[in-house]
Coordinates of C-alpha atoms in Angstrom, one line a residue:
X1 CA -27.3 -92.8 37.0
X2 CA -28.0 -91.5 33.6
X3 CA -29.9 -88.6 35.0
X4 CA -26.9 -87.6 37.1
X5 CA -24.5 -87.9 34.2
X6 CA -26.9 -85.8 32.0
X7 CA -27.1 -83.2 34.7
X8 CA -23.3 -83.0 35.1
X9 CA -22.8 -82.7 31.4
X10 CA -25.5 -80.0 31.2
X11 CA -23.8 -78.0 34.0
X12 CA -20.4 -78.5 32.4
X13 CA -21.8 -77.3 29.1
X14 CA -23.4 -74.3 30.7
X15 CA -20.1 -73.5 32.5
X16 CA -18.1 -73.7 29.3
X17 CA -20.6 -71.7 27.2
X18 CA -21.0 -69.2 30.1
X19 CA -17.4 -68.1 29.7
X20 CA -17.6 -67.2 26.0
X21 CA -17.6 -63.4 25.2
X22 CA -17.5 -61.5 21.9
X23 CA -15.6 -58.2 21.8
X24 CA -16.1 -55.5 19.2
X25 CA -13.2 -54.1 17.1
X26 CA -12.7 -51.1 19.3
X27 CA -13.0 -53.0 22.6
X28 CA -10.3 -54.8 24.7
X29 CA -10.8 -56.9 27.8
X30 CA -8.2 -56.7 30.6
X31 CA -8.0 -60.3 31.8
X32 CA -7.7 -61.2 35.5
X33 CA -7.2 -64.9 36.4
X34 CA -7.3 -65.5 40.2
X35 CA -6.6 -61.8 40.8
X36 CA -3.6 -61.6 38.5
X37 CA -3.5 -59.6 35.3
X38 CA -2.8 -61.6 32.1
X39 CA -2.9 -58.7 29.7
X40 CA -5.6 -57.6 27.3
X41 CA -7.6 -59.8 25.0
X42 CA -9.7 -59.1 22.0
X43 CA -11.3 -58.3 19.7
X44 CA -13.5 -61.2 18.7
X45 CA -14.4 -64.3 20.6
X46 CA -12.6 -64.9 24.0
X47 CA -13.1 -67.3 26.8
X48 CA -13.3 -66.3 30.4
X49 CA -13.7 -69.1 33.0
X50 CA -16.5 -68.2 35.3
X51 CA -15.7 -68.0 39.0
X52 CA -12.0 -68.0 38.3
X53 CA -11.4 -65.0 36.0
X54 CA -12.9 -61.6 35.4
X55 CA -12.5 -59.0 32.7
X56 CA -12.8 -55.2 32.5
X57 CA -13.7 -53.7 29.1
X58 CA -11.8 -50.7 27.8
X59 CA -12.7 -48.7 24.7
X60 CA -9.9 -47.7 22.3
X61 CA -11.9 -45.0 20.6
X62 CA -11.0 -41.3 20.9
X63 CA -12.8 -39.6 23.8
X64 CA -13.6 -35.9 23.8
X65 CA -13.2 -34.8 27.4
X66 CA -14.7 -31.5 28.3
X67 CA -12.7 -29.3 30.7
X68 CA -14.9 -27.2 32.9
X69 CA -14.4 -23.4 32.9
X70 CA -11.4 -22.4 35.1
X71 CA -10.8 -19.1 36.8
X72 CA -7.3 -18.1 35.8
X73 CA -5.1 -15.1 36.7
X74 CA -2.7 -14.4 33.9
X75 CA 0.9 -13.2 34.3
X76 CA -0.2 -9.6 33.8
X77 CA -2.8 -9.9 36.6
X78 CA -5.9 -10.2 34.5
X79 CA -8.7 -12.4 35.8
X80 CA -10.2 -14.5 33.0
X81 CA -12.4 -17.7 32.7
X82 CA -11.2 -20.3 30.2
X83 CA -12.6 -23.7 29.2
X84 CA -11.2 -26.3 26.8
X85 CA -11.7 -29.7 25.3
X86 CA -9.3 -32.6 25.4
X87 CA -9.1 -35.5 22.9
X88 CA -7.6 -38.7 24.3
X89 CA -7.5 -42.4 23.6
X90 CA -6.3 -45.5 25.5
X91 CA -3.1 -46.8 24.0
X92 CA -2.3 -49.5 26.6
X93 CA -5.5 -51.0 28.1
X94 CA -3.7 -53.0 30.9
X95 CA -1.9 -49.8 32.1
X96 CA -5.1 -47.8 32.0
X97 CA -6.8 -50.4 34.3
X98 CA -3.9 -51.4 36.5
X99 CA -2.0 -48.2 36.7
X100 CA -4.8 -45.8 37.6
X101 CA -8.2 -46.3 39.3
X102 CA -10.3 -44.2 36.9
X103 CA -8.3 -42.9 34.0
X104 CA -11.1 -40.6 32.7
X105 CA -11.4 -38.8 36.1
X106 CA -7.7 -38.7 36.6
X107 CA -7.1 -37.2 33.1
X108 CA -9.8 -34.6 33.6
X109 CA -8.3 -33.4 36.9
X110 CA -4.9 -33.3 35.4
X111 CA -6.1 -31.3 32.4
X112 CA -7.8 -28.7 34.7
X113 CA -4.7 -28.2 36.9
X114 CA -2.4 -28.0 33.8
X115 CA -4.7 -25.5 32.2
X116 CA -4.6 -23.2 35.2
X117 CA -0.8 -23.5 35.6
X118 CA 0.1 -22.9 32.0
X119 CA -2.3 -20.0 31.5
X120 CA -1.1 -18.5 34.7
X121 CA 2.4 -18.1 33.2
X122 CA 1.0 -16.5 30.0
X123 CA 0.0 -12.9 29.3
X124 CA -3.4 -12.2 28.0
X125 CA -2.3 -10.8 24.6
X126 CA -0.2 -13.9 24.0
X127 CA -3.2 -16.1 24.9
X128 CA -5.4 -14.3 22.4
X129 CA -2.8 -14.1 19.6
X130 CA -0.9 -17.4 20.0
X131 CA -3.6 -19.9 20.8
X132 CA -2.1 -22.6 18.7
X133 CA 1.1 -22.3 20.7
X134 CA -0.8 -22.5 24.0
X135 CA -2.7 -25.6 22.8
X136 CA 0.6 -27.3 21.8
X137 CA 2.1 -26.7 25.3
X138 CA -1.0 -28.0 27.0
X139 CA -1.1 -31.2 24.9
X140 CA 2.6 -31.9 25.4
X141 CA 2.4 -31.3 29.2
X142 CA -0.7 -33.5 29.7
X143 CA 0.6 -36.2 27.4
X144 CA 3.9 -36.5 29.2
X145 CA 2.0 -37.0 32.6
X146 CA -0.5 -39.5 31.2
X147 CA 2.1 -41.7 29.4
X148 CA 2.6 -43.9 32.4
X149 CA -1.2 -44.5 32.5
X150 CA -1.3 -45.8 29.0
X151 CA -3.3 -42.7 27.8
X152 CA -2.4 -40.8 24.6
X153 CA -3.5 -37.2 24.3
X154 CA -3.9 -36.2 20.7
X155 CA -5.1 -32.6 21.0
X156 CA -6.1 -29.9 23.5
X157 CA -8.1 -27.0 22.3
X158 CA -9.0 -23.8 24.2
X159 CA -12.6 -23.2 23.3
X160 CA -13.6 -19.9 25.0
X161 CA -11.9 -17.1 26.9
X162 CA -14.3 -15.0 28.9
X163 CA -12.9 -11.5 29.6
X164 CA -14.2 -9.1 32.2
X165 CA -16.5 -6.3 30.9
X166 CA -13.9 -3.6 31.7
X167 CA -11.3 -5.4 29.7
X168 CA -13.6 -5.7 26.8
X169 CA -14.3 -2.0 26.8
X170 CA -10.5 -1.3 27.0
X171 CA -9.8 -3.6 24.1
X172 CA -12.6 -1.9 22.1
X173 CA -11.0 1.5 22.7
X174 CA -7.6 0.2 21.8
X175 CA -9.0 -1.3 18.6
X176 CA -10.7 2.0 17.7
X177 CA -7.5 4.0 18.3
X178 CA -5.6 1.6 16.1
X179 CA -8.1 2.0 13.3
X180 CA -7.9 5.7 13.6
X181 CA -4.1 5.6 13.5
X182 CA -4.2 3.4 10.3
X183 CA -6.7 5.8 8.7
X184 CA -4.5 8.8 9.4
X185 CA -1.4 7.0 8.1
X186 CA -3.3 6.0 4.9
X187 CA -4.5 9.6 4.5
X188 CA -1.0 11.0 4.9
X189 CA 0.3 8.5 2.4
X190 CA -2.4 9.6 0.0
X191 CA -1.5 13.2 0.4
X192 CA 2.2 12.4 -0.1
X193 CA 1.5 10.6 -3.3
X194 CA -0.8 13.4 -4.5
X195 CA 1.9 15.9 -3.8
X196 CA 4.4 13.9 -5.8
X197 CA 2.1 13.6 -8.7
X198 CA 1.3 17.3 -8.6
X199 CA 5.0 18.2 -8.6
X200 CA 5.6 16.0 -11.6
X201 CA 2.6 17.6 -13.4
X202 CA 4.0 21.1 -12.6
X203 CA 7.4 20.1 -13.8
X204 CA 5.9 18.9 -17.1
X205 CA 3.7 22.0 -17.5
X206 CA 6.8 24.2 -16.9
X207 CA 8.6 22.5 -19.8
X208 CA 5.6 22.9 -22.1
X209 CA 3.8 26.3 -21.7
X210 CA 1.0 25.2 -24.1
X211 CA 0.0 22.5 -21.6
X212 CA -1.4 25.2 -19.2
X213 CA -3.6 26.5 -21.9
X214 CA -5.0 23.1 -22.6
X215 CA -5.6 22.6 -18.9
X216 CA -7.3 25.9 -18.9
X217 CA -9.7 24.9 -21.7
X218 CA -10.4 21.6 -20.0
X219 CA -11.3 23.3 -16.8
X220 CA -13.7 25.7 -18.6
X221 CA -15.3 22.7 -20.3
X222 CA -15.9 21.0 -17.0
X223 CA -17.4 24.1 -15.5
X224 CA -19.7 24.6 -18.5
X225 CA -21.0 21.0 -18.4
X226 CA -22.6 21.6 -14.9
X227 CA -26.2 22.9 -14.8
X228 CA -25.6 26.1 -12.9
X229 CA -26.4 29.8 -13.3
X230 CA -23.0 31.1 -12.6
X231 CA -20.0 30.4 -14.8
X232 CA -16.5 31.0 -13.5
X233 CA -13.7 31.6 -15.9
X234 CA -10.3 31.1 -14.3
X235 CA -7.6 33.4 -15.7
X236 CA -4.1 32.2 -15.7
X237 CA -1.7 34.5 -13.8
X238 CA 0.8 34.2 -16.6
X239 CA -1.3 36.6 -18.7
X240 CA -0.4 39.4 -16.3
X241 CA 3.3 38.6 -16.2
X242 CA 4.1 41.1 -19.0
X243 CA 2.2 44.0 -17.3
X244 CA 3.9 43.3 -14.0
X245 CA 7.3 43.4 -15.6
X246 CA 6.6 46.8 -17.2
X247 CA 5.2 48.3 -14.1
X248 CA 8.2 47.3 -12.0
X249 CA 10.8 49.6 -13.7
X250 CA 8.4 52.5 -13.7
X251 CA 7.7 52.2 -10.0
X252 CA 11.5 52.0 -9.3
X253 CA 12.2 55.2 -11.3
X254 CA 9.3 57.1 -9.5
X255 CA 10.6 56.2 -6.1
X256 CA 14.1 57.4 -6.9
X257 CA 13.1 60.8 -8.3
X258 CA 11.0 61.8 -5.3
X259 CA 12.6 64.3 -2.9
X260 CA 11.5 66.0 0.3
X261 CA 9.6 69.3 0.0
X262 CA 11.2 72.5 1.2
X263 CA 8.2 73.3 3.4
X264 CA 6.4 71.0 5.8
X265 CA 3.2 72.3 7.4
X266 CA 4.1 75.9 6.3
X267 CA 7.6 76.0 7.8
X268 CA 11.0 76.0 6.0
X269 CA 13.3 73.1 6.7
X270 CA 16.5 74.0 8.4
X271 CA 19.6 74.2 6.2
X272 CA 22.0 71.3 6.4
X273 CA 25.0 71.9 8.7
X274 CA 28.5 72.1 7.3
X275 CA 30.9 69.3 8.0
X276 CA 33.8 71.7 8.6
X277 CA 34.8 73.3 11.9
X278 CA 33.1 76.6 12.9
X279 CA 35.1 79.8 12.6
X280 CA 35.9 81.5 15.9

């Protein structure tokens, strides 16, 4: 009799101790008693009656879910291949277990279809320039769909955009043309500024005639400092201004005193006709 009692007590002790489980801080156990869900338990020590209850562990840590490369045709009919990464965590363990069969697989498939649909309505230039905006739209769309599953999507990041080789060459030519345009604009702005400064310098030199002589001496000094065999002395045009003014009246008087000769090639010129009427 004592043996039977001892055996029964041993089996009861094993049954009681067999239902004890210890959960970590980031783990939750969805508790099913006789097939019905009784919510989530944990962390710490919990008791699950063997043969009558079962549990399913769910991790509450953030999961980085890789989205495979997707072939996408943008709104401007450009075929590209895009992959992304999704960061998610389980917010409600009982919904994640009861509401969906496999929340990781379901979230991955939803992220792939959402990535194709959102990028299909976006132009390629907008995708390359406003990637943060595209990421926010993807996160909001996926998070709205997974809210009923107890899943919270914290971020969606587009990792890589694979462009066709033809498009890469076209973008390289476009970038080169843009650089050339900027160089021409900068060169033109430099010429404009230089012209403005030269105009200001000419205006100052015009007010002070001695400034041109100082500039002349400075130019001679710069030429003489170079190690060359030929020295060029620039002569200001203003030195010849007085001679030109004296020659101008003399040339005007000479041109007025000149007259036609009486003979040309040995013949006498005809006499000028009278303006009056001829006598009959």
